[in-house]
């Protein structure tokens, strides 16, 4: 079963074409890793898939329900329902600095899902326990390490019960020691068959956790396949050149 289907997706900023007829799908429970150099369109792809950017053309559907079809978006209420099926974890946490950890998790549940406060708090506490942060619910983001802040941001995304979770370079703002904390959380989600699309520069992690890998360059998908195919034995010269630089 396809959770996400992207067809002929294009995105331009003025005369700059950032995405050029990108097509791929993600199956239920699958982990897709997206690799590529800076400027290849990886983050823009995620932002289009979560409706943080409007597309210039193409189609996106989540669990068979169109978000946008051939460049035309679904009606407002239907679009809202589709977008609620997606979650995005940013590079730089994007927590509300004036809210406690618990409030960061509960606010969207209260206002977006209209979940009763006691249920929202219970869901939040369950997720904080899962992230090893039960003792931090009253803390503010400035009182947390980078790894703890990113775990809170993952919990916040999960609190809305998305059907597919997107990660945009989730470890890029962290030092190597804290990176391990986040990779452990993502491994745990993968073991639970959470459907995920992960933009990452952690090649060894992508090899370990991904079911499938996409390599992007210049706004197009250059190569796609299993980690063994794309990372260990790439067929395209551009993929080989990129991986050889990363490995050095």
Tab-separated table of C-alpha atoms in Angstrom:
chain	number	residue	atom	x	y	z
A	1	UNK	CA	0.000	0.000	0.000
A	2	UNK	CA	1.351	3.414	-0.990
A	3	UNK	CA	1.369	6.028	1.761
A	4	UNK	CA	2.953	8.691	-0.451
A	5	UNK	CA	2.874	9.044	-4.232
A	6	UNK	CA	4.677	11.905	-5.967
A	7	UNK	CA	4.325	12.310	-9.733
A	8	UNK	CA	6.124	14.754	-12.051
A	9	UNK	CA	6.662	17.208	-9.195
A	10	UNK	CA	8.194	20.529	-10.175
A	11	UNK	CA	9.028	23.620	-8.159
A	12	UNK	CA	10.472	26.916	-9.341
A	13	UNK	CA	11.502	30.047	-7.503
A	14	UNK	CA	11.257	32.665	-10.213
A	15	UNK	CA	13.400	31.453	-13.100
A	16	UNK	CA	15.207	28.890	-10.921
A	17	UNK	CA	13.849	25.351	-11.323
A	18	UNK	CA	14.626	23.549	-8.076
A	19	UNK	CA	12.615	20.360	-8.730
A	20	UNK	CA	12.213	18.956	-12.237
A	21	UNK	CA	9.521	16.305	-12.772
A	22	UNK	CA	10.368	14.266	-9.667
A	23	UNK	CA	8.408	11.016	-9.243
A	24	UNK	CA	8.594	8.368	-6.496
A	25	UNK	CA	6.410	6.556	-3.981
A	26	UNK	CA	6.740	5.321	-0.399
A	27	UNK	CA	5.033	2.157	0.808
A	28	UNK	CA	3.436	1.599	4.211
A	29	UNK	CA	6.152	0.988	6.813
A	30	UNK	CA	8.964	1.831	4.403
A	31	UNK	CA	11.954	4.033	5.267
A	32	UNK	CA	13.206	6.067	2.319
A	33	UNK	CA	16.541	7.907	2.613
A	34	UNK	CA	17.179	10.878	0.324
A	35	UNK	CA	20.837	11.697	-0.372
A	36	UNK	CA	22.450	14.405	-2.453
A	37	UNK	CA	24.615	17.520	-2.387
A	38	UNK	CA	23.472	20.897	-1.082
A	39	UNK	CA	21.161	22.589	-3.570
A	40	UNK	CA	19.943	19.352	-5.123
A	41	UNK	CA	16.321	19.978	-4.067
A	42	UNK	CA	16.082	17.581	-1.116
A	43	UNK	CA	14.692	20.016	1.454
A	44	UNK	CA	12.387	21.657	-1.095
A	45	UNK	CA	10.996	18.215	-1.877
A	46	UNK	CA	10.082	17.686	1.783
A	47	UNK	CA	8.597	21.156	2.085
A	48	UNK	CA	6.396	20.527	-0.957
A	49	UNK	CA	5.311	17.129	0.390
A	50	UNK	CA	4.221	18.745	3.668
A	51	UNK	CA	2.654	21.817	1.987
A	52	UNK	CA	5.145	24.281	3.448
A	53	UNK	CA	5.874	25.200	-0.171
A	54	UNK	CA	3.347	25.268	-3.004
A	55	UNK	CA	4.314	23.231	-6.039
A	56	UNK	CA	4.695	24.614	-9.547
A	57	UNK	CA	3.362	21.440	-11.142
A	58	UNK	CA	2.775	17.756	-10.608
A	59	UNK	CA	0.820	15.658	-8.129
A	60	UNK	CA	1.143	14.527	-4.501
A	61	UNK	CA	-1.192	12.035	-2.819
A	62	UNK	CA	-1.152	10.683	0.744
A	63	UNK	CA	-2.831	7.302	1.197
A	64	UNK	CA	-4.528	7.789	-2.145
A	65	UNK	CA	-6.024	11.177	-1.284
A	66	UNK	CA	-4.707	13.998	-3.492
A	67	UNK	CA	-2.998	16.944	-1.838
A	68	UNK	CA	-2.359	18.446	-5.252
A	69	UNK	CA	-3.185	17.014	-8.682
A	70	UNK	CA	-1.402	18.329	-11.780
A	71	UNK	CA	-0.611	21.556	-9.962
A	72	UNK	CA	-4.140	22.135	-8.614
A	73	UNK	CA	-4.585	21.813	-4.856
A	74	UNK	CA	-7.460	20.038	-3.152
A	75	UNK	CA	-10.234	22.175	-1.604
A	76	UNK	CA	-9.210	23.812	1.649
A	77	UNK	CA	-10.789	21.400	4.147
A	78	UNK	CA	-9.681	18.305	2.236
A	79	UNK	CA	-6.183	19.770	1.915
A	80	UNK	CA	-6.093	20.315	5.670
A	81	UNK	CA	-7.052	16.676	6.312
A	82	UNK	CA	-4.362	15.409	3.943
A	83	UNK	CA	-1.686	17.632	5.470
A	84	UNK	CA	-2.534	16.317	8.936
A	85	UNK	CA	-1.380	12.887	7.753
A	86	UNK	CA	2.170	14.223	7.373
A	87	UNK	CA	4.711	15.321	9.966
A	88	UNK	CA	8.032	17.117	9.535
A	89	UNK	CA	11.066	17.239	11.828
A	90	UNK	CA	13.274	20.219	10.996
A	91	UNK	CA	17.049	20.611	11.100
A	92	UNK	CA	16.970	23.298	13.776
A	93	UNK	CA	14.270	21.971	16.122
A	94	UNK	CA	11.807	24.925	15.669
A	95	UNK	CA	10.463	24.582	19.215
A	96	UNK	CA	8.501	27.452	20.749
A	97	UNK	CA	11.031	29.026	23.152
A	98	UNK	CA	8.393	30.546	25.445
A	99	UNK	CA	6.597	27.231	26.008
A	100	UNK	CA	7.629	24.325	28.214
A	101	UNK	CA	8.438	20.958	26.710
A	102	UNK	CA	4.993	19.633	27.629
A	103	UNK	CA	3.291	22.708	26.172
A	104	UNK	CA	5.283	22.347	22.942
A	105	UNK	CA	3.740	18.895	22.542
A	106	UNK	CA	0.193	19.676	23.637
A	107	UNK	CA	-0.595	22.974	21.860
A	108	UNK	CA	-1.014	21.562	18.356
A	109	UNK	CA	-3.076	18.665	19.674
A	110	UNK	CA	-5.423	21.139	21.383
A	111	UNK	CA	-5.776	23.582	18.504
A	112	UNK	CA	-5.309	21.394	15.411
A	113	UNK	CA	-6.755	18.036	16.479
A	114	UNK	CA	-9.180	19.568	19.027
A	115	UNK	CA	-8.056	16.843	21.427
A	116	UNK	CA	-9.203	17.304	25.061
A	117	UNK	CA	-6.464	18.729	27.277
A	118	UNK	CA	-6.160	15.658	29.510
A	119	UNK	CA	-5.844	13.368	26.483
A	120	UNK	CA	-3.285	15.697	24.864
A	121	UNK	CA	-1.224	15.758	28.056
A	122	UNK	CA	-1.375	11.966	28.374
A	123	UNK	CA	-0.293	11.492	24.748
A	124	UNK	CA	2.536	13.993	25.260
A	125	UNK	CA	3.795	12.271	28.403
A	126	UNK	CA	3.741	8.877	26.671
A	127	UNK	CA	5.887	10.287	23.860
A	128	UNK	CA	8.294	12.023	26.242
A	129	UNK	CA	8.754	8.710	28.065
A	130	UNK	CA	9.466	7.047	24.735
A	131	UNK	CA	12.123	9.696	24.044
A	132	UNK	CA	13.675	9.314	27.502
A	133	UNK	CA	12.576	12.828	28.491
A	134	UNK	CA	9.934	12.270	31.170
A	135	UNK	CA	11.906	14.411	33.610
A	136	UNK	CA	12.035	17.365	31.183
A	137	UNK	CA	8.332	18.155	30.683
A	138	UNK	CA	8.523	21.381	32.715
A	139	UNK	CA	11.802	22.525	31.151
A	140	UNK	CA	12.073	25.172	28.459
A	141	UNK	CA	13.947	24.574	25.173
A	142	UNK	CA	16.870	26.789	26.245
A	143	UNK	CA	17.461	24.433	29.174
A	144	UNK	CA	17.924	21.391	26.930
A	145	UNK	CA	20.847	20.079	24.926
A	146	UNK	CA	20.577	20.029	21.147
A	147	UNK	CA	19.912	16.297	21.183
A	148	UNK	CA	17.157	16.710	23.755
A	149	UNK	CA	15.572	19.526	21.755
A	150	UNK	CA	15.556	17.373	18.634
A	151	UNK	CA	13.966	14.488	20.541
A	152	UNK	CA	11.259	16.907	21.725
A	153	UNK	CA	10.694	18.020	18.123
A	154	UNK	CA	10.326	14.374	17.035
A	155	UNK	CA	7.841	13.776	19.864
A	156	UNK	CA	5.920	16.914	18.842
A	157	UNK	CA	5.619	15.637	15.262
A	158	UNK	CA	4.463	12.212	16.488
A	159	UNK	CA	1.889	13.787	18.817
A	160	UNK	CA	-0.296	14.605	15.805
A	161	UNK	CA	-0.348	10.917	14.778
A	162	UNK	CA	0.999	11.367	11.237
A	163	UNK	CA	0.864	8.502	8.764
A	164	UNK	CA	4.222	9.494	7.294
A	165	UNK	CA	7.061	11.348	9.019
A	166	UNK	CA	9.614	13.464	7.150
A	167	UNK	CA	13.049	14.331	8.548
A	168	UNK	CA	15.092	17.179	7.074
A	169	UNK	CA	18.742	16.552	8.026
A	170	UNK	CA	17.726	15.752	11.641
A	171	UNK	CA	21.339	15.551	12.885
A	172	UNK	CA	22.961	18.400	10.937
A	173	UNK	CA	22.815	20.854	13.859
A	174	UNK	CA	24.248	18.362	16.362
A	175	UNK	CA	27.738	17.298	17.374
A	176	UNK	CA	28.686	13.619	16.838
A	177	UNK	CA	27.827	12.517	20.376
A	178	UNK	CA	24.327	13.998	20.236
A	179	UNK	CA	23.823	12.681	16.702
A	180	UNK	CA	23.843	9.165	18.150
A	181	UNK	CA	20.846	10.003	20.358
A	182	UNK	CA	18.721	10.981	17.365
A	183	UNK	CA	19.790	8.089	15.174
A	184	UNK	CA	18.814	5.717	17.996
A	185	UNK	CA	15.321	7.253	18.107
A	186	UNK	CA	14.910	6.956	14.334
A	187	UNK	CA	16.105	3.331	14.428
A	188	UNK	CA	13.453	2.649	17.061
A	189	UNK	CA	10.738	4.226	14.888
A	190	UNK	CA	11.935	2.169	11.912
A	191	UNK	CA	11.679	-1.012	13.989
A	192	UNK	CA	8.057	-0.059	14.725
A	193	UNK	CA	7.427	0.249	10.954
A	194	UNK	CA	6.819	3.999	10.999
A	195	UNK	CA	6.687	5.225	7.410
A	196	UNK	CA	9.520	7.751	7.029
A	197	UNK	CA	11.336	9.857	4.453
A	198	UNK	CA	14.730	10.969	5.761
A	199	UNK	CA	16.942	13.562	4.094
A	200	UNK	CA	20.349	12.845	5.588
A	201	UNK	CA	24.075	13.191	5.045
A	202	UNK	CA	24.759	10.234	7.382
A	203	UNK	CA	25.612	7.654	4.737
A	204	UNK	CA	26.295	4.773	7.130
A	205	UNK	CA	22.998	5.451	8.894
A	206	UNK	CA	21.100	5.532	5.591
A	207	UNK	CA	22.671	2.201	4.675
A	208	UNK	CA	21.595	0.708	7.993
A	209	UNK	CA	18.060	2.013	8.424
A	210	UNK	CA	16.667	2.658	4.918
A	211	UNK	CA	14.725	0.156	2.859
A	212	UNK	CA	15.326	2.276	-0.230
A	213	UNK	CA	17.609	5.182	-1.171
A	214	UNK	CA	17.168	8.054	-3.607
A	215	UNK	CA	20.128	10.116	-4.795
A	216	UNK	CA	19.209	13.590	-6.052
A	217	UNK	CA	21.246	16.150	-7.946
A	218	UNK	CA	20.185	19.260	-9.840
A	219	UNK	CA	16.528	18.837	-8.939
A	220	UNK	CA	16.151	15.329	-10.377
A	221	UNK	CA	16.399	11.772	-9.076
A	222	UNK	CA	19.654	10.467	-10.490
A	223	UNK	CA	19.566	7.000	-8.972
A	224	UNK	CA	17.147	4.949	-6.877
A	225	UNK	CA	17.302	1.503	-5.315
A	226	UNK	CA	18.222	-0.468	-2.234
A	227	UNK	CA	21.079	0.797	-0.007
A	228	UNK	CA	23.237	-1.988	-1.420
A	229	UNK	CA	22.552	-0.790	-4.954
A	230	UNK	CA	22.811	2.980	-4.502
A	231	UNK	CA	25.377	3.308	-1.703
A	232	UNK	CA	27.537	0.222	-2.081
A	233	UNK	CA	27.415	-0.257	-5.847
A	234	UNK	CA	26.116	2.926	-7.539
A	235	UNK	CA	25.692	2.744	-11.307
A	236	UNK	CA	25.641	6.480	-12.026
A	237	UNK	CA	28.941	8.387	-12.191
A	238	UNK	CA	27.435	11.400	-10.382
A	239	UNK	CA	26.380	9.167	-7.457
A	240	UNK	CA	29.821	7.573	-7.313
A	241	UNK	CA	31.542	10.962	-7.277
A	242	UNK	CA	29.310	12.255	-4.477
A	243	UNK	CA	29.774	9.180	-2.295
A	244	UNK	CA	33.538	9.156	-2.820
A	245	UNK	CA	33.760	12.729	-1.509
A	246	UNK	CA	31.549	11.995	1.480
A	247	UNK	CA	33.616	8.940	2.367
A	248	UNK	CA	36.869	10.906	2.513
